[in-house]
GROMACS .gro file of C-alpha atoms in nm:
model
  248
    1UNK     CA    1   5.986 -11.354  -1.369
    2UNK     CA    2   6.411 -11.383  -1.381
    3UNK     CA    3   6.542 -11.344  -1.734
    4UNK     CA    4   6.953 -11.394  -1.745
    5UNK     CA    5   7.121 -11.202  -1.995
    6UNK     CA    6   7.446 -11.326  -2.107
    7UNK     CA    7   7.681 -11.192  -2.408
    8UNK     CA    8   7.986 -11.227  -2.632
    9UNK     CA    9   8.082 -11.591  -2.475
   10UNK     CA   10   8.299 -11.579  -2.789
   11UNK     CA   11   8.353 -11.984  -2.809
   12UNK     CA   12   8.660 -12.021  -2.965
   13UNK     CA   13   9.014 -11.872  -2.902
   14UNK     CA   14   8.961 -11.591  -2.655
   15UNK     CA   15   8.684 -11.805  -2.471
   16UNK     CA   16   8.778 -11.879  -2.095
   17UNK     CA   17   8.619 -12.212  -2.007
   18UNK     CA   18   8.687 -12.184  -1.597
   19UNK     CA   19   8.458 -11.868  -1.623
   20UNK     CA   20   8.161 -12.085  -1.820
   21UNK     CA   21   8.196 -12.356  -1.591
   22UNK     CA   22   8.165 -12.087  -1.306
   23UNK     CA   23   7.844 -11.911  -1.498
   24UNK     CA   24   7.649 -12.256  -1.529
   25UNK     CA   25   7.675 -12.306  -1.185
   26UNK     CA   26   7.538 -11.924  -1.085
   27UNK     CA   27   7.332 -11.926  -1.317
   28UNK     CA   28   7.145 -12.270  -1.290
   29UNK     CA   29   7.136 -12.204  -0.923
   30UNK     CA   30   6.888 -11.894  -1.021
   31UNK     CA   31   6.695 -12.140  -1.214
   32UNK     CA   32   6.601 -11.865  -1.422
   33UNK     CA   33   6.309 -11.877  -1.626
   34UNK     CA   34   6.458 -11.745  -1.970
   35UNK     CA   35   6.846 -11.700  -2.084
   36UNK     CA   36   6.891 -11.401  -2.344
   37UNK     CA   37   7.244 -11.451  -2.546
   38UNK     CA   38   7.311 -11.158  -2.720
   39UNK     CA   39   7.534 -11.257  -2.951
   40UNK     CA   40   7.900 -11.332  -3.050
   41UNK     CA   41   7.810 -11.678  -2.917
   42UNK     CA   42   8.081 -11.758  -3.135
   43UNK     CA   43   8.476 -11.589  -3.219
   44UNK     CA   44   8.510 -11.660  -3.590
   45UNK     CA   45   8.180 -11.810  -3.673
   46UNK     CA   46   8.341 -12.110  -3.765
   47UNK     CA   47   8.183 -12.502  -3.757
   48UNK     CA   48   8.356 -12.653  -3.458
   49UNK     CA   49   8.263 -12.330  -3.253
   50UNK     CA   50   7.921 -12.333  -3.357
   51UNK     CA   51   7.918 -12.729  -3.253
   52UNK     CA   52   8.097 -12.689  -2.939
   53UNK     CA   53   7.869 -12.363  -2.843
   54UNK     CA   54   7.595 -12.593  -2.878
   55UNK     CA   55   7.694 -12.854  -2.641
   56UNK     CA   56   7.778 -12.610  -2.402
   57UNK     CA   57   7.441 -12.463  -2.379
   58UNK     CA   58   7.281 -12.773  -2.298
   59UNK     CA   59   7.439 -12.729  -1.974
   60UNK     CA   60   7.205 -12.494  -1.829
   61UNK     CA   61   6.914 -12.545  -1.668
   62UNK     CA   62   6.581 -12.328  -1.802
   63UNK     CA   63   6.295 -12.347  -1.952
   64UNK     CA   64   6.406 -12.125  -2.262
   65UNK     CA   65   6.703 -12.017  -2.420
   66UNK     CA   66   6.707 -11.725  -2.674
   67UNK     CA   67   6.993 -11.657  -2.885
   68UNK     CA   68   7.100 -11.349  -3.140
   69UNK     CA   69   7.369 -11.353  -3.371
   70UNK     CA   70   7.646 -11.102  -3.311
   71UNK     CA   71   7.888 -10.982  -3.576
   72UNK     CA   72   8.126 -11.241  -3.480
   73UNK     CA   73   7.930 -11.495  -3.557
   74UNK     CA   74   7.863 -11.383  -3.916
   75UNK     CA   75   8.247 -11.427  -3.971
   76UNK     CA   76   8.341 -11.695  -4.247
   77UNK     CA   77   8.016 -11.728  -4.353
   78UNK     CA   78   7.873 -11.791  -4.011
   79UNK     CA   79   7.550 -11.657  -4.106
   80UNK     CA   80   7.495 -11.958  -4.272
   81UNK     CA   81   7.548 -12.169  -3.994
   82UNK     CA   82   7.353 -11.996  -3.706
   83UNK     CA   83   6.993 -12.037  -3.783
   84UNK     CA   84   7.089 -12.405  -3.805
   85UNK     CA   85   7.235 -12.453  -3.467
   86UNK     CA   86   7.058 -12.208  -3.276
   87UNK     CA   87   6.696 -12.169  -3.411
   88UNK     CA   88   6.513 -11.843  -3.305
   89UNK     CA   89   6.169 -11.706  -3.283
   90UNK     CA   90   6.178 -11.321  -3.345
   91UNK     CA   91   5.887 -11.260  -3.101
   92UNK     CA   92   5.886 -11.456  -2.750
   93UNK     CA   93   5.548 -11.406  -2.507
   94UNK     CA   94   5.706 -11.509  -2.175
   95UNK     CA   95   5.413 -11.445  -2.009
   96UNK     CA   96   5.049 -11.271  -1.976
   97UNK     CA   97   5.273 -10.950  -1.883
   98UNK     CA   98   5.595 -10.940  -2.050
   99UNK     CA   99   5.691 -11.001  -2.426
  100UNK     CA  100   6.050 -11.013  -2.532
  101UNK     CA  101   6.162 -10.936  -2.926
  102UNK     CA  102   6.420 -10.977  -3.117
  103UNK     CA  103   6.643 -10.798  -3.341
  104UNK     CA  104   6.929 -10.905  -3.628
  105UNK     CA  105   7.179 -10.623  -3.634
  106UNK     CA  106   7.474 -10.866  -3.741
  107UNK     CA  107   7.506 -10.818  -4.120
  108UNK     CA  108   7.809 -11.037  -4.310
  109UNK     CA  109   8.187 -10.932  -4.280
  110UNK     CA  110   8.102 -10.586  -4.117
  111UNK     CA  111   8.137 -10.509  -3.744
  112UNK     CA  112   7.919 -10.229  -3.722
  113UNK     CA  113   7.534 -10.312  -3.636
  114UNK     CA  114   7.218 -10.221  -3.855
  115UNK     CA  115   6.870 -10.285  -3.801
  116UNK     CA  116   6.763 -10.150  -4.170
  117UNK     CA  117   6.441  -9.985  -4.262
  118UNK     CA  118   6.224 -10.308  -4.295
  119UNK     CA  119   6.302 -10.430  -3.963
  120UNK     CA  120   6.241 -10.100  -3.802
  121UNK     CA  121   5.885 -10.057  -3.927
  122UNK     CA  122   5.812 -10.439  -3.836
  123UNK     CA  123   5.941 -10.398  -3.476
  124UNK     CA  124   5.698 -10.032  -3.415
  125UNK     CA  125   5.407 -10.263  -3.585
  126UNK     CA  126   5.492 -10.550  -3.356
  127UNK     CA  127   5.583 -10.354  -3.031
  128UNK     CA  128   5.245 -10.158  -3.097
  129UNK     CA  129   5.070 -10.452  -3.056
  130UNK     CA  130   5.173 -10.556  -2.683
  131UNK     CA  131   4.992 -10.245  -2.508
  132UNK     CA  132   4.966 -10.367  -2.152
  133UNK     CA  133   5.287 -10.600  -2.150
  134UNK     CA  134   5.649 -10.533  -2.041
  135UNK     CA  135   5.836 -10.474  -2.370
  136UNK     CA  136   6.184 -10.617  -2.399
  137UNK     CA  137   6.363 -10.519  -2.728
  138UNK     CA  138   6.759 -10.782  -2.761
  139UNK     CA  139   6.982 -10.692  -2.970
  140UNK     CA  140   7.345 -10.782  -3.017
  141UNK     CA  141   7.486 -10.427  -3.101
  142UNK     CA  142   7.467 -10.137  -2.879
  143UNK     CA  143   7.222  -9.904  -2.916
  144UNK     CA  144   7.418  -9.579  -2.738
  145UNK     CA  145   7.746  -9.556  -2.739
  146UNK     CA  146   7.905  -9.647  -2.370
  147UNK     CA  147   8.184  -9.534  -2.128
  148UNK     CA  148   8.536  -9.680  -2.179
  149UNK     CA  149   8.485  -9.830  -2.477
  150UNK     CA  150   8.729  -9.603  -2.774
  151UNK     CA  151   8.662  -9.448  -3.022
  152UNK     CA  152   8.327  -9.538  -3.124
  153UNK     CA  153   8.212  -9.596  -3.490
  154UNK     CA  154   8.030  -9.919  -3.442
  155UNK     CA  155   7.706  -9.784  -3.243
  156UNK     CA  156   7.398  -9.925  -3.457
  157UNK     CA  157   7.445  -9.726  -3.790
  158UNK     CA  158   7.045  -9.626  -3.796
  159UNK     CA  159   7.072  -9.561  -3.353
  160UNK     CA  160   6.799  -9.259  -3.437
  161UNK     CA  161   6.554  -9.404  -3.638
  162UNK     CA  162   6.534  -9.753  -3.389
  163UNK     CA  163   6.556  -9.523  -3.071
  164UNK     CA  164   6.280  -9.347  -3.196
  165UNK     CA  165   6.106  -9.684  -3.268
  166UNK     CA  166   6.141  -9.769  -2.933
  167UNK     CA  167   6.014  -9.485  -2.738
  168UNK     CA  168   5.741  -9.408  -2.948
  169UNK     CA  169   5.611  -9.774  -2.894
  170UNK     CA  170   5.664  -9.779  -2.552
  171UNK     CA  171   5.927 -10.035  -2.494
  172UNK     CA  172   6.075 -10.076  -2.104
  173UNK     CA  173   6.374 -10.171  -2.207
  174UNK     CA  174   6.648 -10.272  -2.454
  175UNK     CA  175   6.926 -10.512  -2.438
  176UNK     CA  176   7.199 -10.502  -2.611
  177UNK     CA  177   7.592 -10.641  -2.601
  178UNK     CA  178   7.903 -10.633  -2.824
  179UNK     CA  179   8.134 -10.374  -2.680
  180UNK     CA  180   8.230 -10.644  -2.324
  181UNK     CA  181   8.130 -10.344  -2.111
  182UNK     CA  182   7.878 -10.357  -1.853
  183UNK     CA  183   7.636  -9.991  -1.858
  184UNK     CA  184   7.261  -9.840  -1.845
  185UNK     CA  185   7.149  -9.511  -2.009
  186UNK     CA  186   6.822  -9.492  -1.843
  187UNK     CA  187   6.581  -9.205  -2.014
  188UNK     CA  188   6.268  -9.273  -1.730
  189UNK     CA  189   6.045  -9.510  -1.959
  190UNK     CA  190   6.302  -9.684  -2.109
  191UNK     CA  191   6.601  -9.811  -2.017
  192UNK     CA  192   6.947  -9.930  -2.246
  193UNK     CA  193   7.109 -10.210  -2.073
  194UNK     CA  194   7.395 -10.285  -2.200
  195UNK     CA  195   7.579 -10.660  -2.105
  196UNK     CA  196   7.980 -10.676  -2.093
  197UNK     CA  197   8.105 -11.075  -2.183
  198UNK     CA  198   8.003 -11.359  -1.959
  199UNK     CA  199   8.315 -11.583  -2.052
  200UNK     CA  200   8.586 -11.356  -2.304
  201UNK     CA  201   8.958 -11.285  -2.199
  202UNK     CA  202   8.872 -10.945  -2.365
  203UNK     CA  203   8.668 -10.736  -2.095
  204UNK     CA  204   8.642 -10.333  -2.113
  205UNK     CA  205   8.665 -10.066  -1.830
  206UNK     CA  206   8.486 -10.311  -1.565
  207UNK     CA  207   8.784 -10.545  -1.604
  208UNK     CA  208   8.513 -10.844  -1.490
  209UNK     CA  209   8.313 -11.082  -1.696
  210UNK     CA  210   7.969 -11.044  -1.571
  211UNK     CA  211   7.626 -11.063  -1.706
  212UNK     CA  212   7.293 -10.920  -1.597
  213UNK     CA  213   6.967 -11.093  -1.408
  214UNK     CA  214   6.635 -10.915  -1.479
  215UNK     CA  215   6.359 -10.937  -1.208
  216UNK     CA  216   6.055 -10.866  -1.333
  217UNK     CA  217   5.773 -10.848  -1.067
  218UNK     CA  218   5.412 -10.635  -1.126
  219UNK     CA  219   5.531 -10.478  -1.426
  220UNK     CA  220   5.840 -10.313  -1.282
  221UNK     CA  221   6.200 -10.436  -1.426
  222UNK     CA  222   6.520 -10.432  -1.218
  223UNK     CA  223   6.826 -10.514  -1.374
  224UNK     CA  224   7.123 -10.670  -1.100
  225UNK     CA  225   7.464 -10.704  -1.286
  226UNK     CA  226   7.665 -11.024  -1.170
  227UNK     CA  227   8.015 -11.049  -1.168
  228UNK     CA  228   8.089 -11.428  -1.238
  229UNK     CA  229   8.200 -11.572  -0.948
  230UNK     CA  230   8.179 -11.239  -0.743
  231UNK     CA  231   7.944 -10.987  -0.576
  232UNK     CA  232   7.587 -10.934  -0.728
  233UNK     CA  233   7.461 -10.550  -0.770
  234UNK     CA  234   7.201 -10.303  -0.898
  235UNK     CA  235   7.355 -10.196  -1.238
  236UNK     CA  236   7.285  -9.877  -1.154
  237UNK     CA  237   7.567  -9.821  -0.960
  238UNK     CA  238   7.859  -9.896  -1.191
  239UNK     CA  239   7.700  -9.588  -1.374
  240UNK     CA  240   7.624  -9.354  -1.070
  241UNK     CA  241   7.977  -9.442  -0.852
  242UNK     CA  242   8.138  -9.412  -1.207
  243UNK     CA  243   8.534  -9.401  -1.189
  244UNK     CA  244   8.817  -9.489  -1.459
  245UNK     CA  245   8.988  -9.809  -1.372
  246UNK     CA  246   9.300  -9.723  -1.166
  247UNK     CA  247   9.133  -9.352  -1.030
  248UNK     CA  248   9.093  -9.316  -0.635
   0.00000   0.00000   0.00000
């Protein structure tokens, strides 16, 4: 199984249509068989982004798209709109072996990320459940707080309490997006992928807009980032060759 994650497209005034045009054409040449957006699909979660975000997505090619809301998109009463245009189921069995859940962290007019004590104890419950199965957790705010990325006060407010969620019930591996910045924490069982934006002018540390292809094959996940319209590469090794932009 392929699953494309892309993030932050951020349709609207920072949104760099060369780069989308470039992304349906990588992407639908995977002919993946999900796409994960993990939010900010949206820059000011206004109406005529929300309509033109739609059409846009109609472009690619797969048998399932699956979309979070991102802060962002919870601007100007953007909440409102979302579930309209881009209807979600929470839980998502791709297949026999691997089940993919998701996660609302946006919460109106704030830019920090919460999953709240309800949702926590529904998503150990669920992820209990799915024994046997690859467990993908998406969510639009990260998780741990990543390289190159400032001062960080935005991390998901309750981190500890979901993190503990998460290993406890076994899950393989979360996705998250928000800060633009490509990165992995891996902790052996599970992994924090983090995706930078597919198609903003506003990228961080990698100075690329990329997004991530998983390749899921007997249980195992491997997680390639993709630069759009460049080189494709084990994510791993933006974190283990680590260097500050402009260092030797």
């Amino acid at each position: 199984m392929q699953i494309v994650q892309i993030s932050d497209l951020h349709v609207g005034s920072q949104f760099i249509q060369e780069k989308f045009d470039v992304l349906v054409k990588e992407v639908n040449e995977l002919n993946p068989d999900v796409i994960i957006i993990t939010g900010d699909l949206t820059n000011e979660g206004l109406m005529k982004e929300y309509e033109e975000c739609k059409s846009l997505l109609k472009k690619f090619n797969t048998r399932k798209i699956i979309t979070i809301s991102g802060n962002h998109d919870y601007r100007n009463t953007g909440y409102l709109l979302f579930k309209k245009f881009f209807p979600f189921e929470t839980v998502n069995e791709l297949s026999e072996d691997v089940v993919l859940v998701t996660v609302g962290t946006a919460r109106p007019d704030r830019n920090e990320g919460e999953v709240g004590y309800r949702q926590n104890l529904w998503l150990e419950r669920t992820m209990k459940k799915y024994k046997d199965k690859v467990k993908i957790v998406a969510m639009h705010h990260h998780l741990i707080a990543i390289p190159d990325t400032g001062s960080d006060q935005l991390t998901v407010v309750d981190a500890g309490d979901v993190l503990r969620t998460v290993l406890d019930s076994k899950v393989d591996v979360v996705l998250c997006g928000h800060k633009h910045r490509p990165w992995a924490w891996n902790f052996g069982a599970l992994t924090v992928v983090n995706a930078g934006t597919a198609t903003s002018e506003r990228v961080r540390g990698f100075f690329e807009n990329t997004y991530n292809i998983l390749t899921i094959d007997k249980k195992k996940v491997r997680v390639d980032l993709k630069i759009v319209g460049g080189k494709r590469l084990p994510i791993e090794e933006i974190v283990n060759n680590y260097s500050q932009f402009g260092d030797e």
